[in-house]
PDB file of C-alpha atoms in Angstrom:
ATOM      1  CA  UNK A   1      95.876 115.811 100.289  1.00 55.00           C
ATOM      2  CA  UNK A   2      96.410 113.577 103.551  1.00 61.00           C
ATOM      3  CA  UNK A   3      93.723 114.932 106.203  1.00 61.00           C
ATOM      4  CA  UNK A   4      93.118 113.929 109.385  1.00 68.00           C
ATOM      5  CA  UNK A   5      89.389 113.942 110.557  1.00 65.00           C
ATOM      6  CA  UNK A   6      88.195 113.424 114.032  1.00 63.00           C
ATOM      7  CA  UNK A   7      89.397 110.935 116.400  1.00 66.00           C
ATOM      8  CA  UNK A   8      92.794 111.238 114.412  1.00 70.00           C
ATOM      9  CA  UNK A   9      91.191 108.950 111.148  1.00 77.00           C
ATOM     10  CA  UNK A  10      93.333 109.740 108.163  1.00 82.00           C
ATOM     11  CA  UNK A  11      92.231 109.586 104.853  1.00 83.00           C
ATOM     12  CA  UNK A  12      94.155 110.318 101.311  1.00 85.00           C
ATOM     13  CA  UNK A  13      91.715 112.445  98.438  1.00 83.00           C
ATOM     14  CA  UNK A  14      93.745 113.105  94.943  1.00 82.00           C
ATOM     15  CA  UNK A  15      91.231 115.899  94.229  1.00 80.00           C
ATOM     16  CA  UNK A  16      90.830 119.197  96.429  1.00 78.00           C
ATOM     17  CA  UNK A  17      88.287 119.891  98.547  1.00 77.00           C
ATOM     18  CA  UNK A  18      86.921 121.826 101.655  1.00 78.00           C
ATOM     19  CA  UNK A  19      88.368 121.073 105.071  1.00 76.00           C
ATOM     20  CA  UNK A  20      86.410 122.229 108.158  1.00 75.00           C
ATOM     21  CA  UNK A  21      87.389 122.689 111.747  1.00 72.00           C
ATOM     22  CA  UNK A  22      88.126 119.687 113.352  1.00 72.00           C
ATOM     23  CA  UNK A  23      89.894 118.244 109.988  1.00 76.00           C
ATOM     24  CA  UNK A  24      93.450 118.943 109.296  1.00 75.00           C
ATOM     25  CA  UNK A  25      95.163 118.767 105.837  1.00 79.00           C
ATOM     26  CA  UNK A  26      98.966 117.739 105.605  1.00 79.00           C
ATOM     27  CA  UNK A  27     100.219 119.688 102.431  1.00 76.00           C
ATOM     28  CA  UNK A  28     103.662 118.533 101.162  1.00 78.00           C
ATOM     29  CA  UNK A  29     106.304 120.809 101.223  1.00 78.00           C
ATOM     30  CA  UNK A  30     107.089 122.944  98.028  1.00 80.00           C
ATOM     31  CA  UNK A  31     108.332 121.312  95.482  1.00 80.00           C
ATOM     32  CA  UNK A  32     107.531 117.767  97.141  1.00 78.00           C
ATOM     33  CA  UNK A  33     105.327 115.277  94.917  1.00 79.00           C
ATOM     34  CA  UNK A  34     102.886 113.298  96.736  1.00 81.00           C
ATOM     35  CA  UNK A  35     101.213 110.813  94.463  1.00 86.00           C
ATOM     36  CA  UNK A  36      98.521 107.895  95.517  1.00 88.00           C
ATOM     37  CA  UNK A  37     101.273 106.017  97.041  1.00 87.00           C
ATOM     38  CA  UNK A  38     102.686 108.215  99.128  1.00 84.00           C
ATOM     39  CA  UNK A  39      99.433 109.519 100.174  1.00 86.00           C
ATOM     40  CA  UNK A  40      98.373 105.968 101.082  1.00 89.00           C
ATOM     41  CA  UNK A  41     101.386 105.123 102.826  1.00 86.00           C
ATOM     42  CA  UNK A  42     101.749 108.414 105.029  1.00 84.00           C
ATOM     43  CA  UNK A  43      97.714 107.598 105.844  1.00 86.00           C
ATOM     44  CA  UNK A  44      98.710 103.754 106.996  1.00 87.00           C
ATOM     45  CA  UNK A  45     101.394 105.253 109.362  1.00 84.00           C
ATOM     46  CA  UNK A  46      98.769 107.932 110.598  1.00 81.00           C
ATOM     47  CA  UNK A  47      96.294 104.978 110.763  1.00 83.00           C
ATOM     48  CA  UNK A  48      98.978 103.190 113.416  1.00 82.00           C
ATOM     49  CA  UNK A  49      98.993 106.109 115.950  1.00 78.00           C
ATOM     50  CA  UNK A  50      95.400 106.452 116.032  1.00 78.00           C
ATOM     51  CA  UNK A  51      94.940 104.557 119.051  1.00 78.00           C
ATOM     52  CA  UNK A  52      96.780 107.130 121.042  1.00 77.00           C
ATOM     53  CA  UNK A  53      94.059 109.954 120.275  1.00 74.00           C
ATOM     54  CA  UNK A  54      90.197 109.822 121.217  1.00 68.00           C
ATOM     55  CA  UNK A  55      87.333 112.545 122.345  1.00 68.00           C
ATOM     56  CA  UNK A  56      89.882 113.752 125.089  1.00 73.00           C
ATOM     57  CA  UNK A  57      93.093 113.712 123.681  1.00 76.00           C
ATOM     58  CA  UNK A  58      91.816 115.048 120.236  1.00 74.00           C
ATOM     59  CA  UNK A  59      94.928 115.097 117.495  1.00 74.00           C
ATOM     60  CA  UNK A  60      95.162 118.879 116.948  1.00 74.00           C
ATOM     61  CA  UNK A  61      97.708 120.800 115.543  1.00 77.00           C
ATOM     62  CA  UNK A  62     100.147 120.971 118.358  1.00 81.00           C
ATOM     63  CA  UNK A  63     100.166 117.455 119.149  1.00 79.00           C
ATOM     64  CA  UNK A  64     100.731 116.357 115.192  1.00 77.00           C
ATOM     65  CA  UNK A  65     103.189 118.802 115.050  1.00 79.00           C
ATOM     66  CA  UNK A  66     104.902 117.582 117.796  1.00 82.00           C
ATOM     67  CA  UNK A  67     104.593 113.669 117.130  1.00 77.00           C
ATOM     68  CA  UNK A  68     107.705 112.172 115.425  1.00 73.00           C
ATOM     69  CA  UNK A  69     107.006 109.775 112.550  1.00 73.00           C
ATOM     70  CA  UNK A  70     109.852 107.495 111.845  1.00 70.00           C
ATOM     71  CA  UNK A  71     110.457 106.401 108.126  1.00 70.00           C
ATOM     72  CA  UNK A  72     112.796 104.250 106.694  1.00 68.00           C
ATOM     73  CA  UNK A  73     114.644 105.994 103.161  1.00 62.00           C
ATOM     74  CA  UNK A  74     116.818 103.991 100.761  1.00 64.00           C
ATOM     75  CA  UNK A  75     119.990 106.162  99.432  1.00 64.00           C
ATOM     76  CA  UNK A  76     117.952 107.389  96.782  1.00 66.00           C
ATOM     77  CA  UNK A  77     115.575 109.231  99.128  1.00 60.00           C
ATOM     78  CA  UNK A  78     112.532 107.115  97.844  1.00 60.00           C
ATOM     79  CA  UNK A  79     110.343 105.660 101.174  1.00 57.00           C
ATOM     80  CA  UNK A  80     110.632 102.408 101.535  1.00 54.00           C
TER      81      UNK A  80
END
């Protein structure tokens, strides 16, 4: 699971857990694998956007939602 906690901090956690209220988990689509890497990778880009959130421009679901995340594929589909 790749959740994003308050003041848009992402994190990566292989096991499940609880989420609360101001965190937001990013579930892969059915049949989508998301392994360590992945996780780890889609938290770094998260990580890089961070700046544009705070106390008063909190990352909810809207805003994700409506943020475009550009990643680079190779022909095989696998992220670079």
């Amino acid at each position: 699971i790749v959740s994003i906690g308050v003041g848009g901090h992402a994190f990566y956690q292989s096991e499940s857990g609880a989420i609360f209220t101001r965190v937001k988990a990013l579930v892969p689509k059915e049949n989508t694998k998301l392994n360590q890497h992945t996780g780890m990778f889609i938290v770094t880009v998260l990580q890089l956007e961070k700046i544009k959130y705070s106390y008063g421009r909190v990352l909810d679901e809207t805003r994700l939602s409506n943020t475009l995340y550009l990643i680079s594929f190779h022909v095989s589909n696998s992220i670079l």
